[in-house]
Short mmCIF file of N, CA and C in Angstrom, two decimals:
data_model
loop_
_atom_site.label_atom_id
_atom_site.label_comp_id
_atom_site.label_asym_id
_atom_site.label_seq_id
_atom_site.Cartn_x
_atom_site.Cartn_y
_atom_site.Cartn_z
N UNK A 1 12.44 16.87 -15.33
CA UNK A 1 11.83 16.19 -14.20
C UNK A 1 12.48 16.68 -12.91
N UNK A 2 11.67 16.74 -11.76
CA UNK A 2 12.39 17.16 -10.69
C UNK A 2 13.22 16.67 -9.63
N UNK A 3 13.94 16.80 -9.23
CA UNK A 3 14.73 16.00 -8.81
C UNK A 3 14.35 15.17 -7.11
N UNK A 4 13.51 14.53 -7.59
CA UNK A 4 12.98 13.36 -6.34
C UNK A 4 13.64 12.40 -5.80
N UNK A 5 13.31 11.89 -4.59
CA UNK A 5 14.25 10.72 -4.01
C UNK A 5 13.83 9.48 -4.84
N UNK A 6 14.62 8.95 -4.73
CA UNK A 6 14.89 7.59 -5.86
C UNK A 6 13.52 6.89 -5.03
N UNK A 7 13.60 6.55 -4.09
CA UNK A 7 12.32 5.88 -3.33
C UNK A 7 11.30 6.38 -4.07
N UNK A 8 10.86 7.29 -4.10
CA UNK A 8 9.71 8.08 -4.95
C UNK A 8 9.11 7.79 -5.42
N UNK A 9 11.09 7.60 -6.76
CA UNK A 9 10.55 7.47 -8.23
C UNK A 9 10.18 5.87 -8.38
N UNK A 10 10.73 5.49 -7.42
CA UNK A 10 10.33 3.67 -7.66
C UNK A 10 9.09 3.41 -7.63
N UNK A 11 8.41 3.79 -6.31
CA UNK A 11 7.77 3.85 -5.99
C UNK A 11 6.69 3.95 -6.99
N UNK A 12 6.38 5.31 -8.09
CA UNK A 12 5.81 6.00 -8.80
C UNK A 12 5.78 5.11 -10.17
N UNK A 13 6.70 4.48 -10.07
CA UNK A 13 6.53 3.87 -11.18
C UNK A 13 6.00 2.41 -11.19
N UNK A 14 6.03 1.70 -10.05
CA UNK A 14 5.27 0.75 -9.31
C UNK A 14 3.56 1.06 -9.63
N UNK A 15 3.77 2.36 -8.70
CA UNK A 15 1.94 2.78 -8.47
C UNK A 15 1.63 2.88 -10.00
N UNK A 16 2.64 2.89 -11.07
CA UNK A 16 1.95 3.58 -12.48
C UNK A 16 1.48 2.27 -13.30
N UNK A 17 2.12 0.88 -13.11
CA UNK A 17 1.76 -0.20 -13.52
C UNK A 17 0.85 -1.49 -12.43
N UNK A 18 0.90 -1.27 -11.16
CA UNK A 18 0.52 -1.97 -10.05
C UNK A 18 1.28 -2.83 -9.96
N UNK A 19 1.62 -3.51 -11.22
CA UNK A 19 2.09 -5.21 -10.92
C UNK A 19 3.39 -4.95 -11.92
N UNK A 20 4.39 -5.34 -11.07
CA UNK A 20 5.71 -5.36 -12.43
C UNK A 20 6.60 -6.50 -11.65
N UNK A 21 7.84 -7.13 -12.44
CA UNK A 21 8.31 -7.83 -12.07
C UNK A 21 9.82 -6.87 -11.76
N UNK A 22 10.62 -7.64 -11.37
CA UNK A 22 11.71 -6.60 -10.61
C UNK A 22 12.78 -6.17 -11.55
N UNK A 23 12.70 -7.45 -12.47
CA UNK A 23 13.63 -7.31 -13.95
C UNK A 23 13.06 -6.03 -14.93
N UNK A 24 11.94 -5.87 -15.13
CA UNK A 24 10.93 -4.96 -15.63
C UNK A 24 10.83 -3.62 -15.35
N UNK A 25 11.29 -3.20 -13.58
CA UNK A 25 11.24 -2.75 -13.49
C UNK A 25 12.66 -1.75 -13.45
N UNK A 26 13.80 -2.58 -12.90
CA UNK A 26 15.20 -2.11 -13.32
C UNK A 26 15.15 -1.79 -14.48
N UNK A 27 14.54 -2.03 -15.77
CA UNK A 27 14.51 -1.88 -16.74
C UNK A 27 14.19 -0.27 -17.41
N UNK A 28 12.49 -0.43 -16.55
CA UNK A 28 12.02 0.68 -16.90
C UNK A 28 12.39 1.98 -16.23
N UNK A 29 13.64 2.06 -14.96
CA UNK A 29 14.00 2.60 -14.16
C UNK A 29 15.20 3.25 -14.66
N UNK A 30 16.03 2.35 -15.47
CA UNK A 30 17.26 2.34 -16.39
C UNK A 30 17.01 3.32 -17.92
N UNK A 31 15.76 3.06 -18.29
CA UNK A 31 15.21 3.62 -19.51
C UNK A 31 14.62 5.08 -19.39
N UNK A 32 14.45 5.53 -17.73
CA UNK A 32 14.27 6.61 -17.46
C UNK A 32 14.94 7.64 -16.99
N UNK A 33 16.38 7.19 -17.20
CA UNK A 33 17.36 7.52 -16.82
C UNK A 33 17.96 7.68 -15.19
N UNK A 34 17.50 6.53 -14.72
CA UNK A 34 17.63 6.18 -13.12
C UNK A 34 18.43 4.96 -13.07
N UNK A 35 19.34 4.91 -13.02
CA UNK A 35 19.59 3.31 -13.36
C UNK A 35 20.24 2.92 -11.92
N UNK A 36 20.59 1.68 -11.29
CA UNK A 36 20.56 1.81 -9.67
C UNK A 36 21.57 0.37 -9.38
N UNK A 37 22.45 0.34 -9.12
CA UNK A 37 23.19 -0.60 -8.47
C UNK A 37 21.96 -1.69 -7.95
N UNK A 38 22.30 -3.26 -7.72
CA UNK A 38 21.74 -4.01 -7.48
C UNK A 38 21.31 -3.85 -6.06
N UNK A 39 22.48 -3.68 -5.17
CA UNK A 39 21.79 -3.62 -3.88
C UNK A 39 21.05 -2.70 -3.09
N UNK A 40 21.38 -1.34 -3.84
CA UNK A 40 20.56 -0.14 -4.27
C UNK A 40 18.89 -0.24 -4.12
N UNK A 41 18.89 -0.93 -5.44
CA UNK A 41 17.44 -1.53 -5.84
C UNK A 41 16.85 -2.46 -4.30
N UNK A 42 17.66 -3.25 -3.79
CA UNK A 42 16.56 -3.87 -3.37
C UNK A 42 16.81 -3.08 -2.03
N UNK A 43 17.82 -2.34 -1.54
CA UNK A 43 17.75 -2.03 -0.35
C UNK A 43 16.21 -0.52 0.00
N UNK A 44 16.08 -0.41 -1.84
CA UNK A 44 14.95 0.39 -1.81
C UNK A 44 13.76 -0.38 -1.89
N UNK A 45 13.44 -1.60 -2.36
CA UNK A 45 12.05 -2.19 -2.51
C UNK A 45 12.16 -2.89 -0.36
N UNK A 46 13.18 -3.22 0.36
CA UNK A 46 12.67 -3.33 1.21
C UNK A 46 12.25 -2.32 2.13
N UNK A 47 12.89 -1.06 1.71
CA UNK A 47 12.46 0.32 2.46
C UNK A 47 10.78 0.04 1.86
N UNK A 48 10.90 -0.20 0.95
CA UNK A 48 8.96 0.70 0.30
C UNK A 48 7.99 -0.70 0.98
N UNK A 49 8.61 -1.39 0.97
CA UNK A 49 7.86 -3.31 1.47
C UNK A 49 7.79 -3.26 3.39
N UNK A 50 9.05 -2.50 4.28
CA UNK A 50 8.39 -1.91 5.65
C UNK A 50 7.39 -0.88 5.75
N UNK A 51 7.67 0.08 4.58
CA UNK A 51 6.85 1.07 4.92
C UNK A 51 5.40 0.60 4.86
N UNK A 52 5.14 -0.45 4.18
CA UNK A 52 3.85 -1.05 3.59
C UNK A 52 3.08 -0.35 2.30
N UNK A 53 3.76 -0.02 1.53
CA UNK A 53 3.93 1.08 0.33
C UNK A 53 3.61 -0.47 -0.87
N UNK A 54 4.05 -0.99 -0.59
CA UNK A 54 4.52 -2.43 -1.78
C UNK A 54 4.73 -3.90 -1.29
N UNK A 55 4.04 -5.04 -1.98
CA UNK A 55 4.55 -5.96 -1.69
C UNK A 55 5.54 -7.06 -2.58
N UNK A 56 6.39 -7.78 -1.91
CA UNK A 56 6.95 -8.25 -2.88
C UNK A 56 6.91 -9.68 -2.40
N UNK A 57 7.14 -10.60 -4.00
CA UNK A 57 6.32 -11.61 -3.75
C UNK A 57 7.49 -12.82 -4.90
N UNK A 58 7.84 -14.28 -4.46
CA UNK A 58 8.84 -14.52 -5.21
C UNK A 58 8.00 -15.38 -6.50
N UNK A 59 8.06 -15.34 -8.02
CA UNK A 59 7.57 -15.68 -8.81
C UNK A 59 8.52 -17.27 -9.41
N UNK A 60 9.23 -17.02 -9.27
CA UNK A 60 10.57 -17.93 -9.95
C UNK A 60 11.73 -17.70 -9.17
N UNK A 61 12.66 -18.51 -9.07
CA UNK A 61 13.61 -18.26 -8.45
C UNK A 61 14.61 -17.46 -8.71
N UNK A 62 14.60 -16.71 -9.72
CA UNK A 62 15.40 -15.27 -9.88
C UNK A 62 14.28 -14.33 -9.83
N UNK A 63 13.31 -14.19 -9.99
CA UNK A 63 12.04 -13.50 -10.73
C UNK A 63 11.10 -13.31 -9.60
N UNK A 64 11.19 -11.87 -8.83
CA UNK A 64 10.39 -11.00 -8.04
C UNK A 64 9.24 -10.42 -8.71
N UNK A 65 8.22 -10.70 -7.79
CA UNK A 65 6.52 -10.01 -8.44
C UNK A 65 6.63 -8.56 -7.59
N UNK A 66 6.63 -7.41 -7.99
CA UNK A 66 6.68 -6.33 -6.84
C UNK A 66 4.74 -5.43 -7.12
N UNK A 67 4.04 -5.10 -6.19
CA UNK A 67 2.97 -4.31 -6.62
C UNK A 67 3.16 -3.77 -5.58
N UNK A 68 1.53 -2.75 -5.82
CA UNK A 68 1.65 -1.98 -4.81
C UNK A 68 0.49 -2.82 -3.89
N UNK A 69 1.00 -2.37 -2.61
CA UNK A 69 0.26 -2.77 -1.64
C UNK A 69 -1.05 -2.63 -1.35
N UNK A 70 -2.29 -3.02 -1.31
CA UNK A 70 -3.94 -2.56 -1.19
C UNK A 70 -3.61 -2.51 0.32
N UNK A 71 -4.13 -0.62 0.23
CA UNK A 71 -4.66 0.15 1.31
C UNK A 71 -5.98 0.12 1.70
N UNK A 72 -6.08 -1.25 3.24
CA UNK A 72 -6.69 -1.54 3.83
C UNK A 72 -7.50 0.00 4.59
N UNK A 73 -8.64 -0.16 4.79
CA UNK A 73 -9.28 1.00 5.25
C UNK A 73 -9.45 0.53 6.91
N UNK A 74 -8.81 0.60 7.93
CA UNK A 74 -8.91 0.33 9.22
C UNK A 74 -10.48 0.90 10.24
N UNK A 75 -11.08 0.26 10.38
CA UNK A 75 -11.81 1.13 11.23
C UNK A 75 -11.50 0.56 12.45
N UNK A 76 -11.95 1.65 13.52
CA UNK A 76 -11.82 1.18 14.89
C UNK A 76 -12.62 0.47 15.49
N UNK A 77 -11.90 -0.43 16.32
CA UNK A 77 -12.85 -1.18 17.19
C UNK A 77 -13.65 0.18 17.73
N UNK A 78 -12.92 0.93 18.42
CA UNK A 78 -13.83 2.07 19.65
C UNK A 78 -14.29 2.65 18.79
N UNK A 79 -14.44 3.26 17.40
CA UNK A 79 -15.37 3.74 16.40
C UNK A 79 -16.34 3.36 16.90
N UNK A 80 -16.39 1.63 16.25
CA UNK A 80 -16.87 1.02 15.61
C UNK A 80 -18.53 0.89 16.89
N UNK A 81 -17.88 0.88 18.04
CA UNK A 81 -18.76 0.65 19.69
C UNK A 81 -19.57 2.05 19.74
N UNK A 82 -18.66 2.83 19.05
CA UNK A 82 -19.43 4.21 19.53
C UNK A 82 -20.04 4.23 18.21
N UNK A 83 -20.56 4.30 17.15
CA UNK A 83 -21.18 4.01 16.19
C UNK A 83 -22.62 3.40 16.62
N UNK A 84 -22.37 2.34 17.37
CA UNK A 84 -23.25 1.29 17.43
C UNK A 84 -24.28 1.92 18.50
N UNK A 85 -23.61 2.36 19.34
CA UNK A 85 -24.13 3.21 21.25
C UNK A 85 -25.23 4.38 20.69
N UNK A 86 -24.38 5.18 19.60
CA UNK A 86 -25.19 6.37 19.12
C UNK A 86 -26.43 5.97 17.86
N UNK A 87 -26.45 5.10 17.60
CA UNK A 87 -27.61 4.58 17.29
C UNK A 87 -28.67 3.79 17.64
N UNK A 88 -28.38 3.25 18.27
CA UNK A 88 -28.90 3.10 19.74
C UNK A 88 -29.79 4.35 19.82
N UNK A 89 -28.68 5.10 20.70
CA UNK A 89 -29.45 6.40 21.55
C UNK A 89 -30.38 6.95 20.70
N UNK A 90 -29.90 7.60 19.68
CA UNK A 90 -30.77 7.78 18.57
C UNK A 90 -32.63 7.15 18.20
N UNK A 91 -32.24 5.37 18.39
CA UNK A 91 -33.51 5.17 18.09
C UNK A 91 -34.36 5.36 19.73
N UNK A 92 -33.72 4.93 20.57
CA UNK A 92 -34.36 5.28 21.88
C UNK A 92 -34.92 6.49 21.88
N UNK A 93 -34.59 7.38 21.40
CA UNK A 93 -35.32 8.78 21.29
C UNK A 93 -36.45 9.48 20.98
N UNK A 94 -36.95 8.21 20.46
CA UNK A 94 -38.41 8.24 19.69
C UNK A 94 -39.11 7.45 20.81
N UNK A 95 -39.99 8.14 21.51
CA UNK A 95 -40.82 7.09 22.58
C UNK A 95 -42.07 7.10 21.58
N UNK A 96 -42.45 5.15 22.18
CA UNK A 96 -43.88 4.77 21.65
C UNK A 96 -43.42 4.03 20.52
N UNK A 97 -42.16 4.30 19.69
CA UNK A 97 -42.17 3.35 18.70
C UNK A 97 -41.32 2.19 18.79
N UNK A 98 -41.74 0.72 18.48
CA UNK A 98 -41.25 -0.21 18.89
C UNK A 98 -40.82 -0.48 17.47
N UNK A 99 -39.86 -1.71 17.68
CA UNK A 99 -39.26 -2.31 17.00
C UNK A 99 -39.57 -3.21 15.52
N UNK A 100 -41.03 -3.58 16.10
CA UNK A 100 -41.59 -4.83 15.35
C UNK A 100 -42.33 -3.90 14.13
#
């Protein structure tokens, strides 16, 4: 395997199940031969949780829900105006035909 930043591989292994718990995942991180100091671990799930990569979520009071984050598709407001303008113009372009 190549030698990737630990963020990565967390990361990668997050995106490979969506939903894992944090115990689960030290686990499966440990079993892959990554194994990571405690504060390690989380000082990496809050790097991947600013980046907006992952969210984490508290299940139990020892017991973290971590997934990956759903990548919202942003459109623009000013798209969204100029979208609207050019269709418009568009149907205006056709003289004689009305609406109804």
């Amino acid at each position: 395997m190549a030698d990737f930043p630990i963020k990565n591989i967390v990361f990668e292994k997050i995106k490979d199940v969506t939903s894992i718990t944090d115990t689960d995942l030290v686990k499966a991180l440990t079993k892959a031969g990554h194994p990571l100091a405690e504060d390690k671990f989380n000082k990496i799930l809050l790097d991947l949780e600013i980046m907006g990569l992952i969210r984490v979520s508290w299940l139990t009071k020892d017991t973290r829900r971590v997934e990956v984050a759903a990548q919202e598709s942003e459109e623009d407001e000013y798209d969204e105006q100029n979208k609207e303008i050019m269709e418009k113009d568009y149907e205006a372009s056709f003289p004689g035909v009305d609406d109804s």
